[in-house]
């Protein structure tokens, strides 16, 4: 049942070229520069006129929501707020029938997310779902939605469900952009052609596995770890940290790289590995100066870099390469080595990676 893999988590990590492809299937037409999302097509008028989107979710799904915020704001130019469902539901939030709420949930059964949906519905908002489990409670509560098609996820720590959620949000961002005319057809052709290649590029990223395992061996005894990124790599850093703490029980924190000097820099010493997402895009130079600040304090650096990078390679203790891609798609690739890193560290520490202590696959109580 584990398909020859030692754990479901590893099997599911390796399934990502397939799961992302399944999420894209029948939804993008690169040559025509068209995105089609049958599940929400009845809401095109709503999408054209909406002036605020609120994303609600928990845990890893909330991290996917943060990536969605960057993508929707960048391409569709609609203001987005991303909320923890548990905070949103108890805050007497300001919400009207003009709002669009997007609830993200792998299981479709998370109690706090369901309660947030019910509250938003009472106030008249339109609710979309992004769910993996077909026919679960959340898809039944929402007005419309997009399934992620990642397939059943057995490992408690979410891997392929996360990348499928990010894929669905990427599709949604381009779909909304297409409806609102905030992106040109030629740009869409360019982006969708590239998006269509992402499953293949994930395969390439997975080839770093042995190298990542070697790096895991060097850092397996750490007691703390920091994950830093900027832009849409910031939520990837949060997700990298969550994966490590969940399955290896190493204390880890994700931060926007620029926030480091506002506090966490005090923690840096030779016992604190720092994982930087330092791919070649708009914030590359800025991330490099953040790496220098860590090096100057004796911190050990692991860099997730674009293929062929030489600058970070000179500064970091170790680098892991991912294929070069547009900024929009970096989260889908940069996540892969972070999943592998957590997986190998946890296995080396003798942890139960598929069923970490104290965690349940779906959290049906608040
Ligand atoms: C982390 C993880 C959890 C879930 C969270 C929400 O690996 O799996 O943080 O993401 O409990 O669950 P869903 O997406 O089912 O609503």
Coordinates of C-alpha atoms and ligand atoms in Angstrom, one line a residue:
X1 CA 0.0 0.0 0.0
X2 CA 3.0 2.3 0.5
X3 CA 4.0 1.5 -3.1
X4 CA 7.5 0.4 -2.1
X5 CA 8.2 3.6 0.0
X6 CA 9.1 3.3 3.7
X7 CA 6.4 5.7 4.7
X8 CA 3.2 7.2 3.3
X9 CA 4.7 10.6 3.7
X10 CA 7.5 9.8 1.3
X11 CA 5.1 8.2 -1.1
X12 CA 2.9 11.3 -1.1
X13 CA 5.9 13.6 -1.6
X14 CA 6.8 11.6 -4.7
X15 CA 3.2 11.7 -5.9
X16 CA 3.3 15.4 -6.4
X17 CA 4.2 15.5 -10.1
X18 CA 1.0 13.5 -10.5
X19 CA -1.2 15.3 -8.0
X20 CA -0.3 18.7 -9.3
X21 CA -1.0 17.5 -12.9
X22 CA -4.4 16.1 -11.8
X23 CA -5.2 19.4 -10.3
X24 CA -4.4 21.2 -13.6
X25 CA -6.1 18.6 -15.8
X26 CA -8.9 20.0 -18.0
X27 CA -8.5 23.4 -16.3
X28 CA -5.8 25.1 -18.4
X29 CA -5.5 25.7 -22.1
X30 CA -2.1 27.2 -22.5
X31 CA -2.2 27.8 -26.3
X32 CA -5.5 29.8 -26.0
X33 CA -4.4 31.5 -22.7
X34 CA -7.5 30.2 -21.0
X35 CA -8.3 28.9 -17.5
X36 CA -11.6 27.0 -16.9
X37 CA -12.9 26.3 -13.5
X38 CA -16.3 24.5 -13.9
X39 CA -16.9 24.5 -10.2
X40 CA -17.1 28.3 -9.9
X41 CA -18.2 29.3 -13.4
X42 CA -21.6 30.3 -12.2
X43 CA -20.0 33.0 -10.1
X44 CA -18.2 34.9 -12.9
X45 CA -20.3 38.1 -12.3
X46 CA -19.5 37.9 -8.6
X47 CA -15.8 37.6 -9.4
X48 CA -15.9 40.5 -11.8
X49 CA -17.3 42.8 -9.2
X50 CA -16.0 41.5 -5.9
X51 CA -13.9 44.0 -4.0
X52 CA -12.6 41.9 -1.2
X53 CA -11.7 38.2 -0.7
X54 CA -11.3 36.6 2.7
X55 CA -9.5 33.3 2.9
X56 CA -10.1 31.2 6.0
X57 CA -8.3 28.0 6.9
X58 CA -6.1 26.3 9.6
X59 CA -2.5 25.0 9.7
X60 CA -1.0 24.0 6.4
X61 CA -4.1 25.1 4.5
X62 CA -3.7 28.5 6.0
X63 CA -0.2 28.6 4.6
X64 CA -1.6 27.8 1.2
X65 CA -4.0 30.7 1.7
X66 CA -1.1 33.1 2.3
X67 CA 0.5 32.0 -1.0
X68 CA -3.0 32.6 -2.6
X69 CA -3.0 36.1 -1.2
X70 CA 0.2 37.0 -3.0
X71 CA -1.1 35.4 -6.3
X72 CA -4.6 36.9 -6.2
X73 CA -3.4 40.4 -5.3
X74 CA -0.6 40.3 -7.9
X75 CA -2.6 39.0 -10.9
X76 CA -6.3 39.7 -10.2
X77 CA -5.7 42.9 -8.2
X78 CA -8.4 42.1 -5.6
X79 CA -7.5 42.8 -1.9
X80 CA -7.2 39.6 0.1
X81 CA -7.2 38.9 3.8
X82 CA -6.1 35.5 5.1
X83 CA -7.5 34.5 8.5
X84 CA -7.1 31.6 10.9
X85 CA -10.6 30.2 10.9
X86 CA -10.4 29.9 14.7
X87 CA -9.7 33.6 15.2
X88 CA -12.1 34.8 12.5
X89 CA -15.1 32.9 13.9
X90 CA -14.8 34.4 17.4
X91 CA -13.9 38.0 16.4
X92 CA -17.3 39.4 15.3
X93 CA -15.7 40.0 11.9
X94 CA -17.0 42.7 9.5
X95 CA -18.4 40.8 6.6
X96 CA -21.2 41.6 4.2
X97 CA -23.0 40.1 1.2
X98 CA -20.4 41.8 -1.0
X99 CA -17.6 39.6 0.3
X100 CA -16.2 36.4 -1.2
X101 CA -14.9 33.9 1.3
X102 CA -12.6 31.1 0.2
X103 CA -12.3 28.2 2.7
X104 CA -9.4 25.9 2.2
X105 CA -9.4 22.4 3.8
X106 CA -7.8 19.2 2.8
X107 CA -10.1 17.0 4.9
X108 CA -13.2 19.2 4.4
X109 CA -14.1 18.4 8.1
X110 CA -12.1 20.9 10.2
X111 CA -14.4 22.2 12.9
X112 CA -13.1 25.8 13.0
X113 CA -13.2 26.2 9.3
X114 CA -16.7 24.9 9.1
X115 CA -17.8 27.3 11.8
X116 CA -16.1 30.2 10.0
X117 CA -18.1 29.3 6.8
X118 CA -21.4 29.1 8.7
X119 CA -20.8 32.6 10.2
X120 CA -19.9 34.1 6.8
X121 CA -22.9 32.5 5.3
X122 CA -25.2 33.9 7.9
X123 CA -23.9 37.4 7.0
X124 CA -24.7 36.8 3.3
X125 CA -21.2 36.3 1.9
X126 CA -20.5 34.0 -1.1
X127 CA -18.5 31.0 -0.1
X128 CA -16.1 29.0 -2.2
X129 CA -14.3 25.9 -1.0
X130 CA -10.9 24.5 -2.0
X131 CA -11.0 20.9 -0.7
X132 CA -9.4 17.6 -1.3
X133 CA -11.8 15.0 0.1
X134 CA -14.7 14.8 -2.4
X135 CA -18.2 15.1 -0.8
X136 CA -16.8 16.1 2.7
X137 CA -18.8 18.5 4.9
X138 CA -17.1 21.7 3.7
X139 CA -17.8 21.2 0.0
X140 CA -21.4 20.6 1.0
X141 CA -21.5 23.8 3.0
X142 CA -20.1 26.1 0.3
X143 CA -21.8 27.7 -2.6
X144 CA -19.2 26.6 -5.1
X145 CA -15.7 25.3 -5.2
X146 CA -12.7 23.7 -6.7
X147 CA -11.5 20.3 -5.7
X148 CA -7.7 19.8 -5.5
X149 CA -7.7 16.2 -6.8
X150 CA -4.6 15.3 -4.8
X151 CA -6.0 11.9 -4.0
X152 CA -6.2 10.4 -0.5
X153 CA -3.5 11.7 1.9
X154 CA -2.6 9.2 4.6
X155 CA 0.4 10.8 6.2
X156 CA -0.7 13.2 9.0
X157 CA 1.7 15.9 7.9
X158 CA 0.2 17.4 4.8
X159 CA 2.5 17.3 1.7
X160 CA 0.8 16.7 -1.7
X161 CA -2.5 18.3 -0.3
X162 CA -0.5 21.6 0.2
X163 CA 1.0 21.7 -3.3
X164 CA -2.4 20.9 -4.7
X165 CA -4.1 23.7 -2.7
X166 CA -1.4 26.1 -4.0
X167 CA -2.0 24.9 -7.5
X168 CA -5.8 25.4 -7.1
X169 CA -5.2 28.9 -5.8
X170 CA -2.9 29.7 -8.7
X171 CA -5.6 28.6 -11.1
X172 CA -8.1 30.7 -9.2
X173 CA -5.8 33.8 -9.3
X174 CA -5.4 33.5 -13.1
X175 CA -9.2 32.7 -13.5
X176 CA -10.2 35.8 -11.6
X177 CA -7.6 37.9 -13.5
X178 CA -8.9 36.6 -16.8
X179 CA -12.5 37.6 -15.8
X180 CA -11.5 41.0 -14.6
X181 CA -9.1 41.7 -17.4
X182 CA -6.2 42.4 -15.2
X183 CA -3.9 40.1 -17.2
X184 CA -3.4 40.1 -21.0
X185 CA -4.0 37.1 -23.1
X186 CA -0.4 36.9 -24.1
X187 CA 0.8 37.0 -20.5
X188 CA -1.7 34.2 -19.7
X189 CA -0.4 32.1 -22.6
X190 CA 3.1 32.6 -21.1
X191 CA 2.1 31.8 -17.6
X192 CA -0.1 28.8 -18.4
X193 CA 2.5 27.3 -20.6
X194 CA 5.0 27.5 -17.7
X195 CA 2.4 26.2 -15.2
X196 CA 1.8 23.2 -17.4
X197 CA 5.5 22.4 -17.0
X198 CA 5.5 22.5 -13.2
X199 CA 4.7 18.8 -12.7
X200 CA 7.9 18.0 -14.7
X201 CA 9.9 20.5 -12.8
X202 CA 8.7 19.0 -9.5
X203 CA 10.1 15.7 -10.8
X204 CA 13.4 17.5 -11.3
X205 CA 13.3 19.0 -7.8
X206 CA 12.7 15.5 -6.3
X207 CA 16.0 14.4 -7.8
X208 CA 17.8 16.3 -5.0
X209 CA 16.6 13.7 -2.6
X210 CA 20.0 12.0 -1.9
X211 CA 21.6 15.4 -1.5
X212 CA 18.9 16.5 0.9
X213 CA 19.4 13.3 2.9
X214 CA 23.1 14.1 3.3
X215 CA 22.2 17.6 4.5
X216 CA 19.6 16.2 6.9
X217 CA 22.3 14.0 8.5
X218 CA 24.3 17.1 9.3
X219 CA 21.4 18.9 11.0
X220 CA 19.5 16.1 12.6
X221 CA 20.7 16.9 16.1
X222 CA 19.6 20.5 16.0
X223 CA 17.2 21.7 18.7
X224 CA 16.1 24.8 16.9
X225 CA 15.8 25.9 13.3
X226 CA 14.8 29.0 11.5
X227 CA 13.1 29.2 8.0
X228 CA 13.2 32.5 6.2
X229 CA 11.8 33.7 2.9
X230 CA 10.4 36.9 1.3
X231 CA 7.3 37.4 -0.8
X232 CA 5.4 34.2 -1.6
X233 CA 8.4 32.3 -0.2
X234 CA 7.5 33.6 3.3
X235 CA 4.5 31.2 3.6
X236 CA 6.7 28.5 2.1
X237 CA 9.1 29.2 5.0
X238 CA 6.2 28.9 7.5
X239 CA 5.2 25.6 6.0
X240 CA 8.8 24.3 6.1
X241 CA 9.0 25.1 9.8
X242 CA 5.6 23.5 10.5
X243 CA 6.7 20.3 8.7
X244 CA 9.9 20.1 10.7
X245 CA 8.2 20.7 14.1
X246 CA 5.3 18.3 13.4
X247 CA 7.3 15.2 12.5
X248 CA 10.8 15.7 14.0
X249 CA 9.8 17.6 17.1
X250 CA 12.6 20.1 16.5
X251 CA 11.5 23.6 17.4
X252 CA 11.3 25.6 14.2
X253 CA 10.1 29.0 13.3
X254 CA 9.2 30.6 9.9
X255 CA 9.7 34.3 9.4
X256 CA 9.7 36.8 6.6
X257 CA 13.5 37.2 6.1
X258 CA 13.3 41.0 6.7
X259 CA 11.7 40.5 10.1
X260 CA 14.8 38.7 11.3
X261 CA 16.4 41.8 12.5
X262 CA 13.4 42.7 14.6
X263 CA 13.9 39.9 17.0
X264 CA 14.8 36.4 15.9
X265 CA 18.4 37.5 15.0
X266 CA 19.1 37.3 18.7
X267 CA 18.8 33.6 18.5
X268 CA 21.4 33.0 15.9
X269 CA 24.6 31.2 16.8
X270 CA 26.5 28.1 15.5
X271 CA 23.8 25.8 16.8
X272 CA 21.0 27.4 14.9
X273 CA 20.6 26.3 11.3
X274 CA 18.8 28.8 9.1
X275 CA 17.1 27.7 6.0
X276 CA 16.7 30.4 3.4
X277 CA 14.5 30.3 0.3
X278 CA 16.8 32.3 -1.9
X279 CA 15.7 31.7 -5.5
X280 CA 16.4 34.1 -8.3
X281 CA 13.5 36.5 -8.3
X282 CA 12.6 40.0 -7.3
X283 CA 13.8 39.7 -3.7
X284 CA 17.0 37.8 -4.5
X285 CA 19.4 40.6 -3.6
X286 CA 17.6 41.4 -0.4
X287 CA 17.7 37.8 0.7
X288 CA 21.4 37.7 0.0
X289 CA 22.0 40.5 2.5
X290 CA 19.9 38.6 5.0
X291 CA 22.1 35.6 4.5
X292 CA 25.2 37.7 5.1
X293 CA 23.7 38.9 8.4
X294 CA 23.2 35.3 9.5
X295 CA 26.7 34.3 8.4
X296 CA 28.3 37.3 10.3
X297 CA 26.8 35.8 13.5
X298 CA 28.1 32.3 12.9
X299 CA 24.8 30.8 11.8
X300 CA 24.8 27.8 9.5
X301 CA 22.9 28.4 6.3
X302 CA 21.0 26.0 4.0
X303 CA 19.9 27.8 0.8
X304 CA 17.1 26.7 -1.5
X305 CA 18.4 28.2 -4.7
X306 CA 17.7 28.4 -8.4
X307 CA 19.6 26.0 -10.6
X308 CA 23.0 27.3 -11.4
X309 CA 23.2 29.8 -8.6
X310 CA 26.7 30.7 -7.7
X311 CA 26.3 33.6 -5.3
X312 CA 24.4 31.9 -2.5
X313 CA 26.5 28.7 -3.0
X314 CA 29.6 30.7 -1.9
X315 CA 28.0 32.0 1.2
X316 CA 25.9 29.0 2.4
X317 CA 27.0 25.8 4.1
X318 CA 24.8 23.8 1.8
X319 CA 22.5 24.6 -1.1
X320 CA 19.7 22.7 -2.7
X321 CA 18.8 23.6 -6.3
X322 CA 15.4 23.8 -7.7
X323 CA 14.6 24.5 -11.4
X324 CA 14.4 28.2 -12.5
X325 CA 10.7 29.3 -12.7
X326 CA 8.6 32.5 -12.6
X327 CA 8.1 34.0 -9.2
X328 CA 4.4 32.9 -9.4
X329 CA 5.4 29.2 -9.3
X330 CA 8.3 29.2 -6.9
X331 CA 6.2 28.0 -3.9
X332 CA 5.3 24.8 -5.8
X333 CA 9.0 24.0 -6.3
X334 CA 10.6 25.4 -3.2
X335 CA 8.3 23.4 -1.0
X336 CA 9.6 20.0 -2.3
X337 CA 13.2 20.1 -0.7
X338 CA 11.7 21.4 2.5
X339 CA 9.4 18.4 2.7
X340 CA 12.3 16.0 2.0
X341 CA 14.5 17.7 4.6
X342 CA 11.9 17.3 7.4
X343 CA 11.2 13.8 6.3
X344 CA 14.8 12.6 6.5
X345 CA 15.6 14.4 9.7
X346 CA 12.5 12.9 11.3
X347 CA 13.4 9.4 10.1
X348 CA 17.0 9.8 11.3
X349 CA 15.7 10.8 14.8
X350 CA 13.5 7.7 14.9
X351 CA 10.2 9.5 14.8
X352 CA 6.9 8.1 13.6
X353 CA 6.6 10.4 10.5
X354 CA 3.3 9.1 9.3
X355 CA 1.6 9.5 12.7
X356 CA 3.4 12.1 14.8
X357 CA 2.5 12.3 18.5
X358 CA -0.5 14.3 19.5
X359 CA -1.7 15.0 16.0
X360 CA -4.8 13.8 14.1
X361 CA -5.4 13.9 10.4
X362 CA -8.5 15.9 10.7
X363 CA -9.4 18.2 13.5
X364 CA -13.1 17.8 14.0
X365 CA -13.2 19.5 17.4
X366 CA -12.4 23.1 18.1
Ligands
LIG1 C1 -0.2 20.1 8.9 C2 -1.6 19.7 8.8 C3 -2.5 20.6 9.6 C4 -3.8 20.8 8.7 C5 -4.9 21.5 9.5 C6 -6.1 21.9 8.6 O1 0.6 19.2 8.2 O2 -1.9 18.7 8.2 O3 -2.0 21.8 10.0 O4 -3.4 21.5 7.5 O5 -5.3 20.8 10.5 O6 -6.6 20.7 8.1 P1 -7.6 20.7 6.8 O7 -6.8 21.2 5.6 O8 -8.0 19.3 6.6 O9 -8.7 21.7 7.1

